[in-house]
Coordinates of C-alpha atoms in Angstrom, one line a residue:
M1 CA -51.8 196.4 -10.1
A2 CA -50.3 199.4 -8.2
R3 CA -53.7 199.9 -6.4
Q4 CA -53.8 196.2 -5.4
K5 CA -50.3 196.4 -4.1
K6 CA -51.1 199.5 -2.0
E7 CA -54.2 197.9 -0.6
L8 CA -52.2 194.8 0.4
E9 CA -49.6 197.0 2.1
D10 CA -52.3 198.9 3.9
N11 CA -54.0 195.7 5.1
N12 CA -50.7 194.3 6.4
A13 CA -50.1 197.6 8.3
L14 CA -53.6 197.5 9.8
S15 CA -53.9 196.3 13.3
L16 CA -56.7 196.0 15.9
K17 CA -55.7 199.2 17.5
T18 CA -55.7 201.2 14.2
M19 CA -58.8 199.5 12.7
T20 CA -61.9 201.6 12.2
K21 CA -65.5 201.0 11.2
S22 CA -64.5 202.1 7.7
S23 CA -61.1 200.4 7.2
V24 CA -62.4 197.1 8.5
W25 CA -64.2 196.8 5.1
D26 CA -60.8 196.6 3.4
I27 CA -59.8 193.3 5.0
Q28 CA -60.9 189.7 4.7
E29 CA -61.7 186.8 7.2
N30 CA -58.1 185.6 7.3
D31 CA -56.9 189.1 8.1
V32 CA -59.2 189.3 11.1
F33 CA -57.9 186.0 12.5
R34 CA -54.3 187.1 11.9
M35 CA -54.9 190.5 13.7
L36 CA -56.7 188.8 16.6
E37 CA -54.0 186.2 17.1
S38 CA -51.4 189.0 17.2
G39 CA -53.4 191.6 19.1
L40 CA -54.7 189.3 21.9
K41 CA -51.2 189.0 23.2
D42 CA -51.5 192.6 24.3
P43 CA -53.2 193.0 27.7
D44 CA -54.8 196.3 26.6
V45 CA -56.4 194.6 23.6
R46 CA -57.8 191.8 25.8
E47 CA -59.2 194.3 28.2
S48 CA -61.0 196.1 25.4
F49 CA -61.9 193.0 23.4
R50 CA -65.6 193.8 23.1
H51 CA -64.8 197.1 21.6
Y52 CA -62.8 195.5 18.8
V53 CA -65.5 192.9 18.3
D54 CA -68.1 195.7 17.7
I55 CA -65.8 197.2 15.0
I56 CA -65.4 193.8 13.3
R57 CA -69.2 193.2 13.4
C58 CA -69.6 196.3 11.2
A59 CA -68.2 194.3 8.2
F60 CA -68.4 190.6 9.3
E61 CA -71.0 188.2 10.4
I62 CA -69.7 186.4 13.5
Q63 CA -70.9 183.0 14.7
E64 CA -69.5 181.6 17.9
V65 CA -69.1 177.8 17.6
R66 CA -69.5 175.9 20.8
E67 CA -67.7 172.8 19.7
M68 CA -65.5 172.2 16.7
S69 CA -66.1 169.0 14.7
P70 CA -65.4 168.2 11.0
V71 CA -69.1 168.1 10.3
Q72 CA -69.7 171.6 11.8
K73 CA -66.7 173.1 10.1
K74 CA -67.8 171.7 6.8
A75 CA -71.3 173.1 7.3
Y76 CA -70.0 176.6 8.0
T77 CA -67.5 176.5 5.2
K78 CA -70.2 175.6 2.8
Q79 CA -72.0 178.7 3.8
G80 CA -68.9 180.9 3.1
Y81 CA -67.6 181.2 6.6
K82 CA -64.0 180.9 7.7
V83 CA -63.6 179.0 10.9
G84 CA -60.8 179.6 13.4
E85 CA -59.8 179.3 17.1
L86 CA -59.0 182.3 19.3
R87 CA -57.1 182.2 22.6
L88 CA -58.5 185.0 24.7
D89 CA -56.2 184.2 27.7
E90 CA -54.4 181.2 29.1
G91 CA -57.6 179.4 30.1
T92 CA -60.1 180.6 27.5
M93 CA -60.4 179.5 23.9
V94 CA -63.2 180.4 21.6
I95 CA -64.1 179.2 18.1
W96 CA -65.4 181.7 15.6
A97 CA -67.0 181.4 12.2
L98 CA -66.5 184.6 10.2
K99 CA -68.0 185.8 6.9
K100 CA -67.8 189.2 5.2
K101 CA -71.1 190.9 5.0
P102 CA -72.4 191.0 1.4
I103 CA -73.5 194.3 -0.2
L104 CA -76.5 193.2 -2.2
R105 CA -79.2 195.8 -1.6
V106 CA -79.1 199.6 -1.4
T107 CA -80.0 199.1 2.3
D108 CA -76.7 197.4 2.8
L109 CA -74.9 200.6 1.9
S110 CA -73.5 202.8 4.6
Y111 CA -71.1 205.7 5.1
E112 CA -68.5 203.2 6.3
N113 CA -68.5 200.9 3.3
I114 CA -69.5 203.2 0.4
R115 CA -65.9 204.1 -0.5
H116 CA -64.9 200.4 -0.4
I117 CA -66.9 199.3 -3.4
T118 CA -66.3 200.0 -7.1
A119 CA -68.6 201.9 -9.4
S120 CA -69.5 198.7 -11.2
K121 CA -70.4 197.1 -7.9
L122 CA -72.6 200.1 -7.1
I123 CA -74.4 199.8 -10.5
E124 CA -74.9 196.1 -9.8
V125 CA -76.5 196.9 -6.4
L126 CA -78.7 199.6 -7.9
S127 CA -79.9 197.4 -10.8
R128 CA -80.9 194.7 -8.3
N129 CA -82.9 196.8 -6.0
F130 CA -85.1 199.2 -7.9
G131 CA -86.6 200.0 -11.2
G132 CA -87.9 203.5 -10.7
G133 CA -84.8 205.5 -11.3
W134 CA -82.6 207.6 -9.1
D135 CA -85.5 209.6 -7.5
S136 CA -87.0 206.4 -6.2
L137 CA -84.2 206.1 -3.7
S138 CA -84.7 207.5 -0.3
Q139 CA -82.9 210.7 0.5
S140 CA -80.7 209.0 3.1
I141 CA -79.5 206.4 0.6
Q142 CA -78.8 209.1 -2.0
D143 CA -76.7 211.0 0.6
I144 CA -74.7 207.9 1.4
I145 CA -74.0 207.2 -2.3
L146 CA -73.1 210.8 -3.0
S147 CA -70.6 210.8 -0.2
G148 CA -68.5 208.3 -2.2
F149 CA -69.5 208.7 -5.8
D150 CA -70.1 211.3 -8.5
I151 CA -73.6 210.7 -9.8
S152 CA -75.4 212.3 -12.7
T153 CA -78.6 211.3 -14.6
T154 CA -80.4 212.0 -17.8
T155 CA -83.7 210.8 -19.3
L156 CA -84.0 210.6 -23.0
P157 CA -86.0 208.7 -25.7
K158 CA -84.5 205.3 -26.5
D159 CA -83.3 206.3 -29.9
R160 CA -81.5 209.4 -28.6
L161 CA -79.7 208.1 -25.6
H162 CA -76.8 206.6 -27.5
K163 CA -76.5 209.5 -29.9
K164 CA -72.9 209.9 -31.1
G165 CA -71.2 212.7 -29.2
G166 CA -73.9 212.9 -26.6
M167 CA -73.8 212.9 -22.8
Y168 CA -73.8 209.1 -22.7
E169 CA -70.7 208.7 -24.9
K170 CA -68.9 211.5 -23.0
K171 CA -69.6 210.0 -19.6
I172 CA -68.4 206.5 -20.7
D173 CA -65.2 208.0 -22.1
D174 CA -64.7 209.8 -18.8
G175 CA -64.7 206.5 -16.9
Y176 CA -68.3 206.5 -15.6
E177 CA -70.2 203.3 -15.1
V178 CA -73.8 203.5 -16.3
L179 CA -77.2 201.9 -15.4
E180 CA -80.0 202.2 -17.9
V181 CA -83.5 202.1 -16.4
P182 CA -86.3 201.7 -19.0
K183 CA -89.3 204.0 -18.6
G184 CA -91.7 203.1 -21.5
N185 CA -90.3 204.7 -24.6
W186 CA -87.8 206.6 -22.6
V187 CA -84.7 205.5 -20.7
E188 CA -83.1 207.0 -17.6
A189 CA -79.3 206.7 -17.5
I190 CA -77.6 206.8 -14.1
F191 CA -73.9 207.5 -14.3
A192 CA -71.5 206.7 -11.4
K193 CA -67.9 207.3 -10.8
L194 CA -65.9 206.9 -7.6
K195 CA -64.8 210.2 -6.1
P196 CA -61.1 210.7 -5.6
E197 CA -59.8 210.4 -2.0
P198 CA -59.9 213.8 -0.3
E199 CA -56.4 215.2 0.2
K200 CA -55.2 215.7 3.8
L201 CA -54.2 219.3 4.4
K202 CA -51.0 220.0 6.2
M203 CA -50.2 223.3 7.8
K204 CA -46.9 224.9 7.0
F205 CA -44.9 227.1 9.4
T206 CA -41.9 229.4 9.0
D207 CA -38.6 228.1 10.5
E208 CA -37.1 231.3 12.0
D209 CA -33.6 229.8 12.2
N210 CA -33.2 229.2 8.4
G211 CA -36.2 231.0 6.9
E212 CA -37.5 227.9 5.2
I213 CA -41.0 226.7 5.0
G214 CA -41.7 223.2 6.3
E215 CA -44.5 220.9 7.3
D216 CA -45.2 220.3 10.9
D217 CA -48.0 218.1 12.2
D218 CA -47.1 217.6 15.8
E219 CA -44.5 220.2 16.9
D220 CA -45.7 223.0 19.2
F221 CA -45.4 226.4 17.8
E222 CA -45.8 229.9 19.1
V223 CA -47.9 232.6 17.4
K224 CA -46.3 236.0 17.9
D225 CA -48.4 239.1 18.1
D226 CA -46.5 241.9 16.4
Y227 CA -49.3 244.3 17.2
K228 CA -49.0 246.4 20.3
N229 CA -51.7 246.9 22.7
H230 CA -53.1 250.4 22.4
D231 CA -53.0 250.8 26.1
D232 CA -49.2 250.3 25.9
D233 CA -48.5 252.3 22.8
D234 CA -47.0 255.6 23.8
S235 CA -47.6 257.0 20.3
V236 CA -51.3 257.1 21.0
E237 CA -52.1 259.7 23.6
D238 CA -55.4 260.5 25.2
P239 CA -56.6 264.0 24.5
D240 CA -56.3 266.4 27.3
D241 CA -59.6 267.9 28.3
D242 CA -57.9 271.2 29.1
E243 CA -56.7 271.5 25.6
I244 CA -60.1 271.4 23.9
T245 CA -60.7 274.6 22.1
E246 CA -63.3 276.0 19.7
E247 CA -61.1 275.0 16.8
N248 CA -60.7 271.3 17.8
Y249 CA -64.2 270.8 19.1
S250 CA -67.1 269.8 16.9
T251 CA -70.6 268.6 17.4
M252 CA -72.9 266.4 15.5
M253 CA -76.0 268.2 16.9
D254 CA -78.3 269.9 14.4
L255 CA -78.9 273.3 15.7
S256 CA -81.0 274.5 12.8
G257 CA -84.6 274.9 13.5
D258 CA -87.7 277.0 13.5
G259 CA -87.4 280.2 15.6
D260 CA -90.8 279.3 17.1
D261 CA -89.4 276.1 18.5
E262 CA -88.5 277.0 22.1
E263 CA -86.1 274.1 22.5
S264 CA -84.2 274.9 19.3
A265 CA -84.0 278.6 20.2
Q266 CA -82.4 277.7 23.5
L267 CA -79.9 275.5 21.9
I268 CA -79.0 278.2 19.3
E269 CA -78.7 280.8 22.1
F270 CA -76.4 278.5 24.1
A271 CA -74.2 277.9 21.0
D272 CA -73.9 281.6 20.3
D273 CA -72.7 282.2 23.9

């Protein structure tokens, strides 16, 4: 009940300007007509009308009706369309027949709509479209499903699948929906559960005036560098070449070598001097 109330509030808050190719799947035909009627009063919306139509087409079938008549309206309504008039400007009126696109096959699934169906709906789609198990799906379809659902599978003999205390029972108790795909004397069980919505991270900054930590999404803030530049740090001095002595000078050069090696002998002689 609380979820339905939240979805209703979100739909009412949605407008053409805030609608995306994902959120458009949350609304119905009447919502589209309502938003268009309100939005088309805005000159900016009228100017970008085609852009909003492209977004609506992601989730809805749109038929432009040339002339409205009771017979035509009845025919569209019988096919599941909602028919309505739209005033684009003072002199232009169009008639639309709208219908939400059905999700019947795995090929109807997309990254935009995958989080807008339930686990039971996904199981229904999977059961209608294949009989070869999870691996029979293309990698692209699997990726889309996994972006919105937790999926796990197991293949066991028929008489062991529903064993008390087994994986099947645990998954059902954990809220998963399941599809059983027969494979001879074995059964593949595909478990699906909608992933929770990812949390939006908010950055926290220190308020220097009162020392409190608060959330800030839009305010500009200054990052202070407390580290001094070595070029400006008086405590770090460059060594004076004149002060290099035998005690503070060292070399990594290996001066050991065979006395017959002329080059090594010269280096040793130089070092001794």
